[in-house]
PDB file of C-alpha atoms in Angstrom:
ATOM      1  CA  MET A   1     114.055  90.129 157.088  1.00 61.00           C
ATOM      2  CA  LYS A   2     117.321  88.255 156.928  1.00 78.00           C
ATOM      3  CA  ARG A   3     120.045  89.821 154.774  1.00 73.00           C
ATOM      4  CA  ILE A   4     120.431  88.376 151.305  1.00 73.00           C
ATOM      5  CA  TYR A   5     124.192  88.822 151.357  1.00 72.00           C
ATOM      6  CA  THR A   6     126.383  86.642 153.534  1.00 70.00           C
ATOM      7  CA  ARG A   7     129.853  87.933 152.635  1.00 72.00           C
ATOM      8  CA  THR A   8     131.062  84.318 152.592  1.00 68.00           C
ATOM      9  CA  GLY A   9     131.851  84.490 148.867  1.00 68.00           C
ATOM     10  CA  ASP A  10     133.862  87.679 148.981  1.00 69.00           C
ATOM     11  CA  ARG A  11     137.129  85.760 148.805  1.00 76.00           C
ATOM     12  CA  GLY A  12     136.238  83.842 145.643  1.00 76.00           C
ATOM     13  CA  LEU A  13     134.891  80.715 147.307  1.00 79.00           C
ATOM     14  CA  THR A  14     131.399  79.260 147.370  1.00 75.00           C
ATOM     15  CA  ALA A  15     129.760  76.261 149.021  1.00 74.00           C
ATOM     16  CA  ILE A  16     128.565  73.229 147.105  1.00 75.00           C
ATOM     17  CA  HIS A  17     126.075  70.603 148.212  1.00 74.00           C
ATOM     18  CA  GLY A  18     127.512  68.888 151.270  1.00 72.00           C
ATOM     19  CA  GLY A  19     129.160  72.057 152.598  1.00 73.00           C
ATOM     20  CA  GLU A  20     132.534  71.858 150.847  1.00 76.00           C
ATOM     21  CA  ARG A  21     133.866  75.228 149.666  1.00 82.00           C
ATOM     22  CA  VAL A  22     135.333  75.501 146.196  1.00 76.00           C
ATOM     23  CA  LYS A  23     136.653  78.322 144.023  1.00 79.00           C
ATOM     24  CA  LYS A  24     134.000  80.229 142.109  1.00 79.00           C
ATOM     25  CA  THR A  25     135.997  79.360 138.987  1.00 78.00           C
ATOM     26  CA  ASP A  26     135.584  75.606 139.658  1.00 87.00           C
ATOM     27  CA  ILE A  27     134.130  73.724 136.661  1.00 92.00           C
ATOM     28  CA  ARG A  28     131.248  72.494 138.850  1.00 92.00           C
ATOM     29  CA  ILE A  29     130.288  76.107 139.590  1.00 92.00           C
ATOM     30  CA  GLU A  30     130.708  77.055 135.926  1.00 95.00           C
ATOM     31  CA  ALA A  31     128.503  74.154 134.800  1.00 96.00           C
ATOM     32  CA  ASN A  32     125.839  75.032 137.348  1.00 95.00           C
ATOM     33  CA  GLY A  33     126.000  78.682 136.315  1.00 95.00           C
ATOM     34  CA  GLN A  34     125.309  77.653 132.726  1.00 97.00           C
ATOM     35  CA  LEU A  35     122.379  75.519 133.871  1.00 98.00           C
ATOM     36  CA  ASP A  36     121.061  78.483 135.854  1.00 97.00           C
ATOM     37  CA  GLU A  37     121.312  80.655 132.725  1.00 98.00           C
ATOM     38  CA  LEU A  38     119.387  77.982 130.825  1.00 98.00           C
ATOM     39  CA  ASN A  39     116.652  78.005 133.453  1.00 98.00           C
ATOM     40  CA  VAL A  40     116.418  81.795 133.111  1.00 98.00           C
ATOM     41  CA  ALA A  41     116.249  81.470 129.312  1.00 98.00           C
ATOM     42  CA  ILE A  42     113.381  78.991 129.695  1.00 98.00           C
ATOM     43  CA  GLY A  43     111.606  81.479 131.970  1.00 97.00           C
ATOM     44  CA  LEU A  44     112.080  84.137 129.299  1.00 96.00           C
ATOM     45  CA  VAL A  45     110.557  81.830 126.682  1.00 97.00           C
ATOM     46  CA  ARG A  46     107.581  81.266 128.988  1.00 96.00           C
ATOM     47  CA  SER A  47     107.138  85.016 129.423  1.00 96.00           C
ATOM     48  CA  PHE A  48     106.598  85.419 125.667  1.00 93.00           C
ATOM     49  CA  LEU A  49     104.025  82.634 125.446  1.00 93.00           C
ATOM     50  CA  PRO A  50     100.351  83.152 126.257  1.00 91.00           C
ATOM     51  CA  ALA A  51      99.341  81.865 129.695  1.00 92.00           C
ATOM     52  CA  ASP A  52      97.072  79.278 128.067  1.00 92.00           C
ATOM     53  CA  CYS A  53      99.753  78.024 125.656  1.00 89.00           C
ATOM     54  CA  LYS A  54      99.976  74.235 125.719  1.00 87.00           C
ATOM     55  CA  TRP A  55     103.745  74.463 126.326  1.00 92.00           C
ATOM     56  CA  GLN A  56     103.481  76.470 129.556  1.00 95.00           C
ATOM     57  CA  THR A  57     102.963  73.403 131.752  1.00 95.00           C
ATOM     58  CA  ALA A  58     105.761  71.414 130.076  1.00 96.00           C
ATOM     59  CA  LEU A  59     108.208  74.316 130.309  1.00 97.00           C
ATOM     60  CA  LYS A  60     107.385  74.929 133.974  1.00 97.00           C
ATOM     61  CA  GLU A  61     107.993  71.239 134.653  1.00 96.00           C
ATOM     62  CA  ILE A  62     111.336  71.502 132.851  1.00 97.00           C
ATOM     63  CA  GLN A  63     112.251  74.461 135.060  1.00 98.00           C
ATOM     64  CA  LEU A  64     111.348  72.522 138.193  1.00 97.00           C
ATOM     65  CA  ASN A  65     113.424  69.568 136.994  1.00 97.00           C
ATOM     66  CA  MET A  66     116.294  71.970 136.281  1.00 97.00           C
ATOM     67  CA  MET A  67     116.348  72.942 139.966  1.00 97.00           C
ATOM     68  CA  SER A  68     116.805  69.302 141.031  1.00 96.00           C
ATOM     69  CA  LEU A  69     119.290  68.752 138.231  1.00 97.00           C
ATOM     70  CA  MET A  70     121.387  71.738 139.368  1.00 96.00           C
ATOM     71  CA  SER A  71     121.381  70.400 142.919  1.00 95.00           C
ATOM     72  CA  LEU A  72     122.691  67.064 141.654  1.00 96.00           C
ATOM     73  CA  VAL A  73     125.376  68.740 139.552  1.00 96.00           C
ATOM     74  CA  ALA A  74     126.401  70.793 142.620  1.00 93.00           C
ATOM     75  CA  THR A  75     126.991  67.546 144.494  1.00 92.00           C
ATOM     76  CA  PRO A  76     130.246  65.627 143.985  1.00 92.00           C
ATOM     77  CA  SER A  77     129.574  62.150 142.590  1.00 91.00           C
ATOM     78  CA  GLY A  78     130.685  60.445 145.806  1.00 88.00           C
ATOM     79  CA  ARG A  79     128.010  62.298 147.785  1.00 90.00           C
ATOM     80  CA  ARG A  80     125.089  62.240 145.318  1.00 91.00           C
ATOM     81  CA  CYS A  81     123.371  59.390 147.135  1.00 90.00           C
ATOM     82  CA  ASP A  82     123.010  61.768 150.129  1.00 91.00           C
ATOM     83  CA  ASN A  83     121.295  64.428 148.005  1.00 88.00           C
ATOM     84  CA  PRO A  84     117.523  64.223 148.573  1.00 91.00           C
ATOM     85  CA  ASN A  85     116.742  65.715 145.138  1.00 90.00           C
ATOM     86  CA  ARG A  86     115.918  63.211 142.432  1.00 92.00           C
ATOM     87  CA  LEU A  87     115.007  63.433 138.787  1.00 93.00           C
ATOM     88  CA  PRO A  88     111.810  61.732 137.664  1.00 92.00           C
ATOM     89  CA  ASP A  89     112.071  58.451 135.785  1.00 93.00           C
ATOM     90  CA  GLY A  90     111.698  58.785 132.033  1.00 94.00           C
ATOM     91  CA  LEU A  91     112.854  62.407 131.990  1.00 93.00           C
ATOM     92  CA  THR A  92     114.623  62.210 128.627  1.00 95.00           C
ATOM     93  CA  GLU A  93     111.879  60.102 127.072  1.00 96.00           C
ATOM     94  CA  GLU A  94     109.304  62.749 128.020  1.00 94.00           C
ATOM     95  CA  ILE A  95     111.357  65.444 126.266  1.00 95.00           C
ATOM     96  CA  GLU A  96     111.728  63.198 123.213  1.00 96.00           C
ATOM     97  CA  ARG A  97     107.947  62.669 123.163  1.00 95.00           C
ATOM     98  CA  LEU A  98     107.444  66.443 123.251  1.00 95.00           C
ATOM     99  CA  ILE A  99     110.037  66.969 120.480  1.00 94.00           C
ATOM    100  CA  ASP A 100     108.278  64.397 118.289  1.00 94.00           C
ATOM    101  CA  GLU A 101     104.886  65.993 118.959  1.00 93.00           C
ATOM    102  CA  VAL A 102     106.100  69.485 118.066  1.00 91.00           C
ATOM    103  CA  ALA A 103     108.080  68.260 115.048  1.00 89.00           C
ATOM    104  CA  GLY A 104     104.987  66.498 113.744  1.00 87.00           C
ATOM    105  CA  GLU A 105     103.225  69.851 113.617  1.00 81.00           C
ATOM    106  CA  CYS A 106     105.913  71.760 111.693  1.00 79.00           C
ATOM    107  CA  GLY A 107     107.646  69.275 109.390  1.00 69.00           C
ATOM    108  CA  ASP A 108     111.223  68.159 108.985  1.00 69.00           C
ATOM    109  CA  ALA A 109     114.142  70.548 109.354  1.00 68.00           C
ATOM    110  CA  GLU A 110     116.148  70.547 106.149  1.00 67.00           C
ATOM    111  CA  TYR A 111     118.077  73.812 106.430  1.00 61.00           C
ATOM    112  CA  PHE A 112     120.248  75.779 108.764  1.00 63.00           C
ATOM    113  CA  ILE A 113     118.135  78.771 109.654  1.00 70.00           C
ATOM    114  CA  LEU A 114     118.855  82.248 110.917  1.00 60.00           C
ATOM    115  CA  PRO A 115     117.581  82.621 114.496  1.00 66.00           C
ATOM    116  CA  GLY A 116     114.954  85.309 114.867  1.00 72.00           C
ATOM    117  CA  GLY A 117     111.459  85.821 113.570  1.00 78.00           C
ATOM    118  CA  THR A 118     109.152  86.439 116.490  1.00 86.00           C
ATOM    119  CA  GLN A 119     110.341  87.417 119.955  1.00 91.00           C
ATOM    120  CA  ALA A 120     109.302  84.012 121.264  1.00 92.00           C
ATOM    121  CA  ALA A 121     111.208  82.192 118.489  1.00 93.00           C
ATOM    122  CA  ALA A 122     114.319  84.288 119.121  1.00 93.00           C
ATOM    123  CA  CYS A 123     114.111  83.475 122.851  1.00 95.00           C
ATOM    124  CA  MET A 124     113.706  79.791 122.020  1.00 95.00           C
ATOM    125  CA  HIS A 125     116.897  79.960 119.981  1.00 95.00           C
ATOM    126  CA  GLN A 126     118.613  81.676 122.913  1.00 96.00           C
ATOM    127  CA  ALA A 127     117.492  78.816 125.158  1.00 97.00           C
ATOM    128  CA  ARG A 128     118.803  76.355 122.544  1.00 97.00           C
ATOM    129  CA  VAL A 129     122.322  77.792 122.471  1.00 97.00           C
ATOM    130  CA  THR A 130     122.355  78.206 126.256  1.00 98.00           C
ATOM    131  CA  ALA A 131     121.532  74.499 126.559  1.00 98.00           C
ATOM    132  CA  ARG A 132     124.402  73.669 124.200  1.00 98.00           C
ATOM    133  CA  ARG A 133     126.812  75.769 126.256  1.00 98.00           C
ATOM    134  CA  ALA A 134     125.616  74.109 129.468  1.00 98.00           C
ATOM    135  CA  GLU A 135     126.075  70.707 127.841  1.00 98.00           C
ATOM    136  CA  ARG A 136     129.690  71.530 126.966  1.00 98.00           C
ATOM    137  CA  ARG A 137     130.403  72.580 130.563  1.00 97.00           C
ATOM    138  CA  LEU A 138     128.738  69.413 131.874  1.00 98.00           C
ATOM    139  CA  TRP A 139     130.954  67.261 129.663  1.00 98.00           C
ATOM    140  CA  GLU A 140     133.954  69.168 130.957  1.00 97.00           C
ATOM    141  CA  LEU A 141     132.815  68.511 134.532  1.00 97.00           C
ATOM    142  CA  ASN A 142     132.232  64.867 133.602  1.00 98.00           C
ATOM    143  CA  GLU A 143     135.948  64.571 132.775  1.00 97.00           C
ATOM    144  CA  ALA A 144     136.794  65.633 136.359  1.00 96.00           C
ATOM    145  CA  ASP A 145     133.892  64.036 138.257  1.00 96.00           C
ATOM    146  CA  PRO A 146     131.237  61.798 136.654  1.00 97.00           C
ATOM    147  CA  VAL A 147     127.917  63.427 135.814  1.00 97.00           C
ATOM    148  CA  PRO A 148     124.922  61.079 135.541  1.00 96.00           C
ATOM    149  CA  HIS A 149     124.455  60.164 131.880  1.00 96.00           C
ATOM    150  CA  GLU A 150     120.754  61.015 132.091  1.00 96.00           C
ATOM    151  CA  ILE A 151     121.650  64.636 132.891  1.00 97.00           C
ATOM    152  CA  LEU A 152     124.008  64.875 129.910  1.00 97.00           C
ATOM    153  CA  THR A 153     121.394  63.375 127.585  1.00 97.00           C
ATOM    154  CA  TYR A 154     118.566  65.493 128.984  1.00 98.00           C
ATOM    155  CA  ILE A 155     120.399  68.782 128.414  1.00 98.00           C
ATOM    156  CA  ASN A 156     121.254  67.683 124.873  1.00 97.00           C
ATOM    157  CA  ARG A 157     117.573  66.984 124.195  1.00 97.00           C
ATOM    158  CA  LEU A 158     116.539  70.349 125.615  1.00 98.00           C
ATOM    159  CA  SER A 159     118.540  72.107 122.903  1.00 96.00           C
ATOM    160  CA  ASP A 160     116.745  69.972 120.314  1.00 95.00           C
ATOM    161  CA  LEU A 161     113.411  70.837 121.906  1.00 96.00           C
ATOM    162  CA  PHE A 162     114.029  74.571 121.724  1.00 96.00           C
ATOM    163  CA  PHE A 163     115.159  74.312 118.097  1.00 93.00           C
ATOM    164  CA  ILE A 164     111.949  72.579 117.070  1.00 93.00           C
ATOM    165  CA  MET A 165     109.827  74.873 119.246  1.00 94.00           C
ATOM    166  CA  ALA A 166     111.339  77.905 117.489  1.00 94.00           C
ATOM    167  CA  ARG A 167     110.485  76.367 114.128  1.00 91.00           C
ATOM    168  CA  HIS A 168     106.944  75.653 115.316  1.00 90.00           C
ATOM    169  CA  GLU A 169     106.579  79.208 116.592  1.00 90.00           C
ATOM    170  CA  MET A 170     107.533  80.575 113.169  1.00 85.00           C
ATOM    171  CA  THR A 171     105.112  78.223 111.402  1.00 85.00           C
ATOM    172  CA  SER A 172     102.302  79.133 113.795  1.00 82.00           C
ATOM    173  CA  ALA A 173     102.958  82.835 113.278  1.00 72.00           C
ATOM    174  CA  GLY A 174     102.871  82.363 109.495  1.00 75.00           C
ATOM    175  CA  ILE A 175     106.437  83.640 109.126  1.00 72.00           C
ATOM    176  CA  ASP A 176     108.862  81.983 106.736  1.00 72.00           C
ATOM    177  CA  GLU A 177     112.128  80.860 108.255  1.00 69.00           C
ATOM    178  CA  GLU A 178     115.169  82.612 106.882  1.00 58.00           C
ATOM    179  CA  ARG A 179     117.215  79.773 105.430  1.00 60.00           C
ATOM    180  CA  TRP A 180     120.951  79.666 105.070  1.00 57.00           C
ATOM    181  CA  LYS A 181     122.008  76.317 103.589  1.00 62.00           C
ATOM    182  CA  ALA A 182     120.560  72.841 103.334  1.00 65.00           C
ATOM    183  CA  PHE A 183     121.731  70.184 105.782  1.00 59.00           C
ATOM    184  CA  THR A 184     124.122  68.318 103.475  1.00 64.00           C
ATOM    185  CA  TYR A 185     124.851  65.655 106.074  1.00 57.00           C
ATOM    186  CA  LYS A 186     121.194  64.620 106.044  1.00 55.00           C
ATOM    187  CA  ARG A 187     121.352  63.871 102.320  1.00 55.00           C
ATOM    188  CA  ARG A 188     124.329  61.512 102.630  1.00 53.00           C
ATOM    189  CA  LYS A 189     123.582  57.857 103.169  1.00 52.00           C
TER     190      LYS A 189
END
């Protein structure tokens, strides 16, 4: 078996797609690390759902797309056309369709809620905030080197998806959400 360690990163550098070496503190590496954490959080969500849960297939597909997405983020914009990984067409629209489907089953969100409830709902909230953190790092990377808009939008929608999935999980479990305050901005017109 080949060794898992290479010792090439021991001096604080790592390779990105295309072979260039950058500091491990580079914003591209930070953004990809956040995306990796999001993928792990999605795996954790899946681990708390029954194998026959209707969301298992969609979440696995999201994880697979995350792998391609991370490869694209690891590639400087000038070299992305050489990256063989591609994201499927309609990626964001598919997430929006899923959000609408789930939201239709649990009603409108009118309050800020305390994350928690079931283990699955708490993990969904963890995935939500991890997506938000990844989105912030992607926007920071975008300031230094353009990130495809579809990636920025997709990660934003994933946080929305996990919010509504957590609400659905609570409704399905028959547990009342712990409310904090009403969304005042939704009442303004």
